[in-house]
mmCIF file of C-alpha atoms in Angstrom:
data_model
loop_
_atom_site.group_PDB
_atom_site.id
_atom_site.type_symbol
_atom_site.label_atom_id
_atom_site.label_comp_id
_atom_site.label_asym_id
_atom_site.label_seq_id
_atom_site.Cartn_x
_atom_site.Cartn_y
_atom_site.Cartn_z
ATOM 1 C CA MET A 1 -89.108 68.611 -110.053
ATOM 2 C CA GLY A 2 -86.371 66.946 -107.957
ATOM 3 C CA VAL A 3 -86.123 67.178 -104.182
ATOM 4 C CA GLU A 4 -83.349 69.793 -104.280
ATOM 5 C CA SER A 5 -85.374 71.861 -106.736
ATOM 6 C CA LEU A 6 -88.441 71.616 -104.501
ATOM 7 C CA ILE A 7 -86.460 72.822 -101.485
ATOM 8 C CA GLN A 8 -85.011 75.708 -103.487
ATOM 9 C CA TYR A 9 -88.455 76.528 -104.858
ATOM 10 C CA VAL A 10 -89.934 76.787 -101.367
ATOM 11 C CA ARG A 11 -87.041 78.754 -99.884
ATOM 12 C CA THR A 12 -87.005 81.377 -102.640
ATOM 13 C CA SER A 13 -90.370 82.636 -101.370
ATOM 14 C CA SER A 14 -91.000 83.772 -97.811
ATOM 15 C CA VAL A 15 -94.717 83.115 -98.276
ATOM 16 C CA ARG A 16 -94.168 79.532 -99.454
ATOM 17 C CA THR A 17 -91.631 78.952 -96.673
ATOM 18 C CA ASP A 18 -93.992 80.329 -94.020
ATOM 19 C CA ILE A 19 -96.872 78.193 -95.264
ATOM 20 C CA ILE A 20 -94.757 75.037 -95.137
ATOM 21 C CA GLY A 21 -93.515 75.966 -91.672
ATOM 22 C CA SER A 22 -97.012 76.793 -90.437
ATOM 23 C CA LEU A 23 -98.305 73.376 -91.531
ATOM 24 C CA CYS A 24 -95.443 71.482 -89.855
ATOM 25 C CA PRO A 25 -97.261 70.978 -86.517
ATOM 26 C CA GLY A 26 -100.309 69.639 -88.384
ATOM 27 C CA ALA A 27 -103.188 70.503 -90.675
ATOM 28 C CA LYS A 28 -104.717 73.962 -90.428
ATOM 29 C CA ALA A 29 -108.048 75.391 -91.393
ATOM 30 C CA THR A 30 -107.789 77.965 -94.159
ATOM 31 C CA ASN A 31 -108.681 80.866 -91.856
ATOM 32 C CA GLU A 32 -106.000 79.734 -89.358
ATOM 33 C CA LEU A 33 -103.415 79.610 -92.126
ATOM 34 C CA LEU A 34 -104.390 83.063 -93.364
ATOM 35 C CA SER A 35 -103.877 84.391 -89.822
ATOM 36 C CA ALA A 36 -100.588 82.550 -89.318
ATOM 37 C CA VAL A 37 -98.836 83.747 -92.486
ATOM 38 C CA THR A 38 -97.876 87.405 -92.874
ATOM 39 C CA ALA A 39 -98.942 88.157 -96.444
ATOM 40 C CA SER A 40 -101.995 89.226 -98.407
ATOM 41 C CA GLU A 41 -104.776 86.684 -98.904
ATOM 42 C CA SER A 42 -104.173 86.667 -102.647
ATOM 43 C CA ALA A 43 -100.460 85.951 -102.167
ATOM 44 C CA ILE A 44 -101.236 83.105 -99.754
ATOM 45 C CA TYR A 45 -103.844 81.546 -102.064
ATOM 46 C CA ASP A 46 -101.428 81.814 -105.014
ATOM 47 C CA ALA A 47 -98.675 80.156 -102.979
ATOM 48 C CA LEU A 48 -101.030 77.388 -101.819
ATOM 49 C CA SER A 49 -102.081 76.711 -105.387
ATOM 50 C CA ASN A 50 -98.457 76.496 -106.518
ATOM 51 C CA LEU A 51 -97.407 74.307 -103.570
ATOM 52 C CA GLU A 52 -100.333 71.981 -104.270
ATOM 53 C CA GLY A 53 -99.325 71.828 -107.908
ATOM 54 C CA CYS A 54 -95.845 70.730 -106.801
ATOM 55 C CA GLY A 55 -97.290 68.014 -104.570
ATOM 56 C CA LEU A 56 -96.159 69.627 -101.303
ATOM 57 C CA VAL A 57 -99.548 70.452 -99.765
ATOM 58 C CA THR A 58 -103.029 69.093 -100.248
ATOM 59 C CA SER A 59 -106.403 70.685 -99.611
ATOM 60 C CA MET A 60 -108.903 69.244 -97.154
ATOM 61 C CA ASP A 61 -112.418 70.239 -96.194
ATOM 62 C CA ASP A 62 -111.788 73.909 -95.437
ATOM 63 C CA GLY A 63 -108.134 73.330 -94.679
ATOM 64 C CA TRP A 64 -104.633 72.326 -95.761
ATOM 65 C CA GLN A 65 -101.985 69.810 -94.782
ATOM 66 C CA LEU A 66 -98.505 68.752 -95.889
ATOM 67 C CA THR A 67 -98.125 65.762 -98.162
ATOM 68 C CA GLY A 68 -95.444 63.162 -97.476
ATOM 69 C CA THR A 69 -93.161 65.042 -99.841
ATOM 70 C CA GLY A 70 -94.015 68.327 -98.157
ATOM 71 C CA ARG A 71 -93.101 66.899 -94.775
ATOM 72 C CA LEU A 72 -89.669 65.781 -96.032
ATOM 73 C CA VAL A 73 -89.064 69.171 -97.642
ATOM 74 C CA ALA A 74 -90.121 70.914 -94.407
ATOM 75 C CA ASP A 75 -87.769 68.737 -92.352
ATOM 76 C CA THR A 76 -84.880 69.497 -94.720
ATOM 77 C CA ILE A 77 -85.530 73.233 -94.575
ATOM 78 C CA HIS A 78 -85.602 73.023 -90.771
ATOM 79 C CA ARG A 79 -82.209 71.263 -90.747
ATOM 80 C CA GLN A 80 -80.791 73.840 -93.144
ATOM 81 C CA ARG A 81 -81.917 76.675 -90.907
ATOM 82 C CA ARG A 82 -80.367 75.046 -87.849
ATOM 83 C CA LEU A 83 -77.117 74.548 -89.772
ATOM 84 C CA GLU A 84 -77.129 78.205 -90.755
ATOM 85 C CA GLU A 85 -77.612 79.103 -87.089
ATOM 86 C CA LEU A 86 -74.668 76.866 -86.181
ATOM 87 C CA PHE A 87 -72.401 78.671 -88.649
ATOM 88 C CA ALA A 88 -73.617 82.085 -87.534
ATOM 89 C CA VAL A 89 -72.279 81.623 -83.984
ATOM 90 C CA ASP A 90 -68.665 81.357 -85.184
ATOM 91 C CA SER A 91 -68.273 81.012 -88.959
ATOM 92 C CA ARG A 92 -64.492 81.466 -88.738
ATOM 93 C CA TYR A 93 -64.188 78.229 -86.745
ATOM 94 C CA TRP A 94 -66.101 76.097 -89.280
ATOM 95 C CA GLU A 95 -64.184 77.572 -92.205
ATOM 96 C CA SER A 96 -60.816 76.569 -90.747
ATOM 97 C CA HIS A 97 -61.543 73.172 -89.170
ATOM 98 C CA ASP A 98 -62.068 69.728 -90.684
ATOM 99 C CA THR A 99 -65.548 68.363 -90.004
ATOM 100 C CA SER A 100 -64.972 65.392 -92.330
ATOM 101 C CA VAL A 101 -63.225 63.525 -89.486
ATOM 102 C CA LEU A 102 -66.616 63.040 -87.837
ATOM 103 C CA PRO A 103 -68.822 60.121 -88.954
ATOM 104 C CA GLN A 104 -71.384 61.311 -91.495
ATOM 105 C CA PRO A 105 -74.463 60.772 -89.282
ATOM 106 C CA PHE A 106 -72.880 62.964 -86.614
ATOM 107 C CA ARG A 107 -71.966 65.684 -89.114
ATOM 108 C CA CYS A 108 -75.653 65.812 -90.045
ATOM 109 C CA ARG A 109 -76.484 66.230 -86.352
ATOM 110 C CA LEU A 110 -73.994 69.052 -85.677
ATOM 111 C CA PRO A 111 -76.786 71.650 -85.378
ATOM 112 C CA GLU A 112 -77.703 69.850 -82.146
ATOM 113 C CA LEU A 113 -74.708 71.620 -80.577
ATOM 114 C CA ASP A 114 -77.077 74.586 -80.480
ATOM 115 C CA ASP A 115 -75.728 77.258 -78.123
ATOM 116 C CA TYR A 116 -71.951 76.816 -77.988
ATOM 117 C CA THR A 117 -68.774 78.818 -77.423
ATOM 118 C CA VAL A 118 -65.400 78.491 -79.151
ATOM 119 C CA ILE A 119 -62.569 78.754 -76.636
ATOM 120 C CA ARG A 120 -59.348 80.043 -78.207
ATOM 121 C CA GLY A 121 -55.944 80.927 -76.872
ATOM 122 C CA THR A 122 -54.825 84.541 -77.042
ATOM 123 C CA GLN A 123 -51.442 86.232 -77.136
ATOM 124 C CA THR A 124 -51.755 86.986 -73.442
ATOM 125 C CA ASP A 125 -53.379 83.661 -72.489
ATOM 126 C CA ILE A 126 -52.227 80.963 -74.897
ATOM 127 C CA ASN A 127 -53.119 78.144 -72.486
ATOM 128 C CA ARG A 128 -56.742 79.178 -72.048
ATOM 129 C CA PRO A 129 -58.190 76.181 -74.008
ATOM 130 C CA VAL A 130 -56.092 73.655 -72.052
ATOM 131 C CA ARG A 131 -57.098 75.271 -68.782
ATOM 132 C CA GLU A 132 -60.762 75.141 -69.813
ATOM 133 C CA VAL A 133 -60.554 71.380 -70.340
ATOM 134 C CA VAL A 134 -58.573 70.690 -67.184
ATOM 135 C CA THR A 135 -60.847 72.837 -65.005
ATOM 136 C CA ARG A 136 -64.003 71.169 -66.284
ATOM 137 C CA VAL A 137 -62.662 67.619 -66.102
ATOM 138 C CA GLU A 138 -61.280 68.134 -62.598
ATOM 139 C CA SER A 139 -64.634 69.493 -61.420
ATOM 140 C CA VAL A 140 -66.657 66.353 -62.175
ATOM 141 C CA ARG A 141 -66.694 62.947 -60.546
ATOM 142 C CA SER A 142 -66.846 61.095 -63.871
ATOM 143 C CA CYS A 143 -66.724 61.759 -67.608
ATOM 144 C CA ASP A 144 -66.052 60.145 -70.967
ATOM 145 C CA VAL A 145 -62.996 61.343 -72.895
ATOM 146 C CA VAL A 146 -61.536 60.768 -76.359
ATOM 147 C CA SER A 147 -57.857 61.701 -76.661
ATOM 148 C CA PRO A 148 -56.047 61.627 -80.035
ATOM 149 C CA VAL A 149 -52.877 63.242 -78.627
ATOM 150 C CA TYR A 150 -50.974 62.779 -75.395
ATOM 151 C CA HIS A 151 -51.210 65.653 -72.944
ATOM 152 C CA PRO A 152 -49.893 65.166 -69.387
ATOM 153 C CA GLU A 153 -52.264 67.770 -67.915
ATOM 154 C CA TYR A 154 -55.277 65.993 -69.389
ATOM 155 C CA GLU A 155 -54.006 62.649 -68.137
ATOM 156 C CA ALA A 156 -53.605 64.010 -64.619
ATOM 157 C CA ALA A 157 -57.073 65.594 -64.637
ATOM 158 C CA MET A 158 -58.926 62.475 -65.842
ATOM 159 C CA PRO A 159 -61.099 60.989 -63.060
ATOM 160 C CA ASP A 160 -60.283 57.453 -61.997
ATOM 161 C CA ASN A 161 -63.501 55.590 -61.247
ATOM 162 C CA ALA A 162 -65.728 52.908 -62.722
ATOM 163 C CA ASP A 163 -68.090 55.492 -64.247
ATOM 164 C CA SER A 164 -65.380 57.104 -66.381
ATOM 165 C CA ARG A 165 -64.182 55.882 -69.762
ATOM 166 C CA LEU A 166 -61.207 56.891 -71.887
ATOM 167 C CA VAL A 167 -60.568 56.271 -75.581
ATOM 168 C CA VAL A 168 -56.967 56.834 -76.634
ATOM 169 C CA SER A 169 -55.663 57.013 -80.191
ATOM 170 C CA CYS A 170 -53.531 54.120 -81.429
ATOM 171 C CA ALA A 171 -50.915 56.695 -82.408
ATOM 172 C CA VAL A 172 -50.598 57.860 -78.800
ATOM 173 C CA ILE A 173 -50.002 54.354 -77.479
ATOM 174 C CA ASP A 174 -47.565 53.485 -80.265
ATOM 175 C CA GLU A 175 -45.582 56.692 -79.741
ATOM 176 C CA MET A 176 -45.398 56.181 -76.000
ATOM 177 C CA ARG A 177 -44.119 52.634 -76.455
ATOM 178 C CA ASP A 178 -41.444 53.765 -78.935
ATOM 179 C CA LYS A 179 -40.093 56.614 -76.818
ATOM 180 C CA GLU A 180 -38.022 55.783 -73.777
ATOM 181 C CA SER A 181 -38.540 59.310 -72.482
ATOM 182 C CA VAL A 182 -42.297 58.732 -72.203
ATOM 183 C CA SER A 183 -43.529 56.203 -69.683
ATOM 184 C CA LEU A 184 -46.533 54.048 -70.550
ATOM 185 C CA ASP A 185 -48.090 53.667 -67.120
ATOM 186 C CA MET A 186 -50.593 50.821 -67.324
ATOM 187 C CA ASN A 187 -51.457 51.372 -63.675
ATOM 188 C CA ARG A 188 -52.313 55.054 -64.097
ATOM 189 C CA TYR A 189 -56.034 54.265 -63.839
ATOM 190 C CA GLU A 190 -57.220 51.639 -61.407
ATOM 191 C CA GLU A 191 -60.922 51.822 -62.265
ATOM 192 C CA THR A 192 -61.339 53.931 -65.405
ATOM 193 C CA THR A 193 -61.750 51.689 -68.435
ATOM 194 C CA VAL A 194 -59.389 52.494 -71.323
ATOM 195 C CA ARG A 195 -59.824 51.480 -74.961
ATOM 196 C CA VAL A 196 -57.748 52.190 -78.071
ATOM 197 C CA THR A 197 -58.752 53.056 -81.637
ATOM 198 C CA PRO A 198 -57.639 55.368 -84.479
ATOM 199 C CA VAL A 199 -59.310 58.711 -83.832
ATOM 200 C CA PRO A 200 -58.597 62.175 -85.317
ATOM 201 C CA TYR A 201 -60.694 64.358 -82.982
ATOM 202 C CA ALA A 202 -60.945 64.979 -79.239
ATOM 203 C CA LEU A 203 -64.086 64.793 -77.163
ATOM 204 C CA ALA A 204 -65.031 65.086 -73.511
ATOM 205 C CA VAL A 205 -68.552 64.797 -72.131
ATOM 206 C CA ALA A 206 -69.992 64.918 -68.626
ATOM 207 C CA ASP A 207 -73.478 65.400 -67.219
ATOM 208 C CA ASP A 208 -73.475 69.178 -67.692
ATOM 209 C CA TRP A 209 -71.111 69.923 -70.591
ATOM 210 C CA MET A 210 -69.299 68.684 -73.661
ATOM 211 C CA ILE A 211 -66.039 69.739 -75.337
ATOM 212 C CA LEU A 212 -65.150 68.985 -78.959
ATOM 213 C CA THR A 213 -61.804 69.574 -80.695
ATOM 214 C CA LEU A 214 -61.526 69.183 -84.471
ATOM 215 C CA PRO A 215 -58.255 69.287 -86.442
ATOM 216 C CA GLU A 216 -57.524 72.228 -88.679
ATOM 217 C CA LEU A 217 -57.858 71.824 -92.447
ATOM 218 C CA ASP A 218 -54.083 71.576 -92.909
ATOM 219 C CA GLY A 219 -53.968 68.652 -90.466
ATOM 220 C CA ALA A 220 -52.455 70.672 -87.628
ATOM 221 C CA TRP A 221 -53.704 69.942 -84.138
ATOM 222 C CA PRO A 222 -55.430 73.114 -82.905
ATOM 223 C CA SER A 223 -56.017 74.550 -79.482
ATOM 224 C CA ALA A 224 -59.498 75.964 -80.213
ATOM 225 C CA LYS A 225 -62.302 73.999 -78.566
ATOM 226 C CA ILE A 226 -66.070 73.960 -78.868
ATOM 227 C CA VAL A 227 -67.803 74.012 -75.484
ATOM 228 C CA SER A 228 -71.533 73.607 -74.943
ATOM 229 C CA GLU A 229 -73.769 73.008 -71.946
ATOM 230 C CA THR A 230 -77.044 72.382 -73.798
ATOM 231 C CA ASP A 231 -78.924 69.096 -73.480
ATOM 232 C CA GLY A 232 -78.797 68.623 -77.252
ATOM 233 C CA ALA A 233 -75.021 69.010 -77.398
ATOM 234 C CA ILE A 234 -74.475 66.648 -74.463
ATOM 235 C CA SER A 235 -76.738 64.034 -76.052
ATOM 236 C CA TRP A 236 -74.883 64.413 -79.377
ATOM 237 C CA ALA A 237 -71.522 63.970 -77.634
ATOM 238 C CA ARG A 238 -72.682 60.940 -75.653
ATOM 239 C CA ASP A 239 -73.939 59.258 -78.817
ATOM 240 C CA LEU A 240 -70.672 60.011 -80.621
ATOM 241 C CA PHE A 241 -68.654 58.591 -77.735
ATOM 242 C CA ALA A 242 -70.813 55.446 -77.635
ATOM 243 C CA HIS A 243 -70.313 55.009 -81.384
ATOM 244 C CA LEU A 244 -66.535 55.188 -80.974
ATOM 245 C CA TRP A 245 -66.429 53.109 -77.784
ATOM 246 C CA ALA A 246 -68.301 50.203 -79.371
ATOM 247 C CA ASP A 247 -65.550 49.610 -81.949
ATOM 248 C CA ALA A 248 -62.537 50.447 -79.764
ATOM 249 C CA THR A 249 -60.164 47.755 -78.458
ATOM 250 C CA PRO A 250 -59.489 47.289 -74.729
ATOM 251 C CA ILE A 251 -55.988 48.595 -74.061
ATOM 252 C CA GLU A 252 -54.798 45.288 -72.595
ATOM 253 C CA MET A 253 -55.791 43.486 -75.775
ATOM 254 C CA TYR A 254 -54.222 46.160 -77.968
ATOM 255 C CA LEU A 255 -50.893 45.964 -76.129
ATOM 256 C CA ALA A 256 -50.919 42.173 -76.285
ATOM 257 C CA ASP A 257 -51.459 42.236 -80.065
ATOM 258 C CA HIS A 258 -48.829 44.902 -80.718
#
């Protein structure tokens, strides 16, 4: 039985799923397992026998533990549940936005966003998402920002100090250089470090919050933004920024080469 089949096999039974979940923290004596799982003794013993036959659990002296395969299946089921919880908060957002623009390791970690809110504009308050970003950025001393589009309000709100970093899309710099009506002010930031790289999503992260903006499936740039204040989301955003920052080009070098 392949890994996918094993996962499906476990998840199609609440008893099997509960047994696997109960053994995740470590081995359990049989009487502990019987108390931890809500089912009849016969159903639990049948499930244990079947799980052992599949190589997911193994019996010990008066107890049970996960095998290496069982641990991997348990971890996968845990990730699936967290992903389902992510979708449940706002399924409409995930159906209409393009997650493929994120690096694959960070897509796998999206459930780390945990408790989040989607900020959308309304007919009576179309600028609500922009105001959310500006208000948060203006309220902190420093932050890290990724900007794939030029927005004067965001530029004005960005802190200027040695603890702040800004990644700007190549397309933004190229467009600003080609348009006489848009001034490329190299002296806008005296201390904030600026780098340039192709980037299709927006990100802002500070000590107490993160904001993520993904493009819509049709390629349009949306106004809806994901906002979270959880430690997991902030850590995810910081890691994503660091990943992008490492490969980005200092703006002075980019301008010299273009």
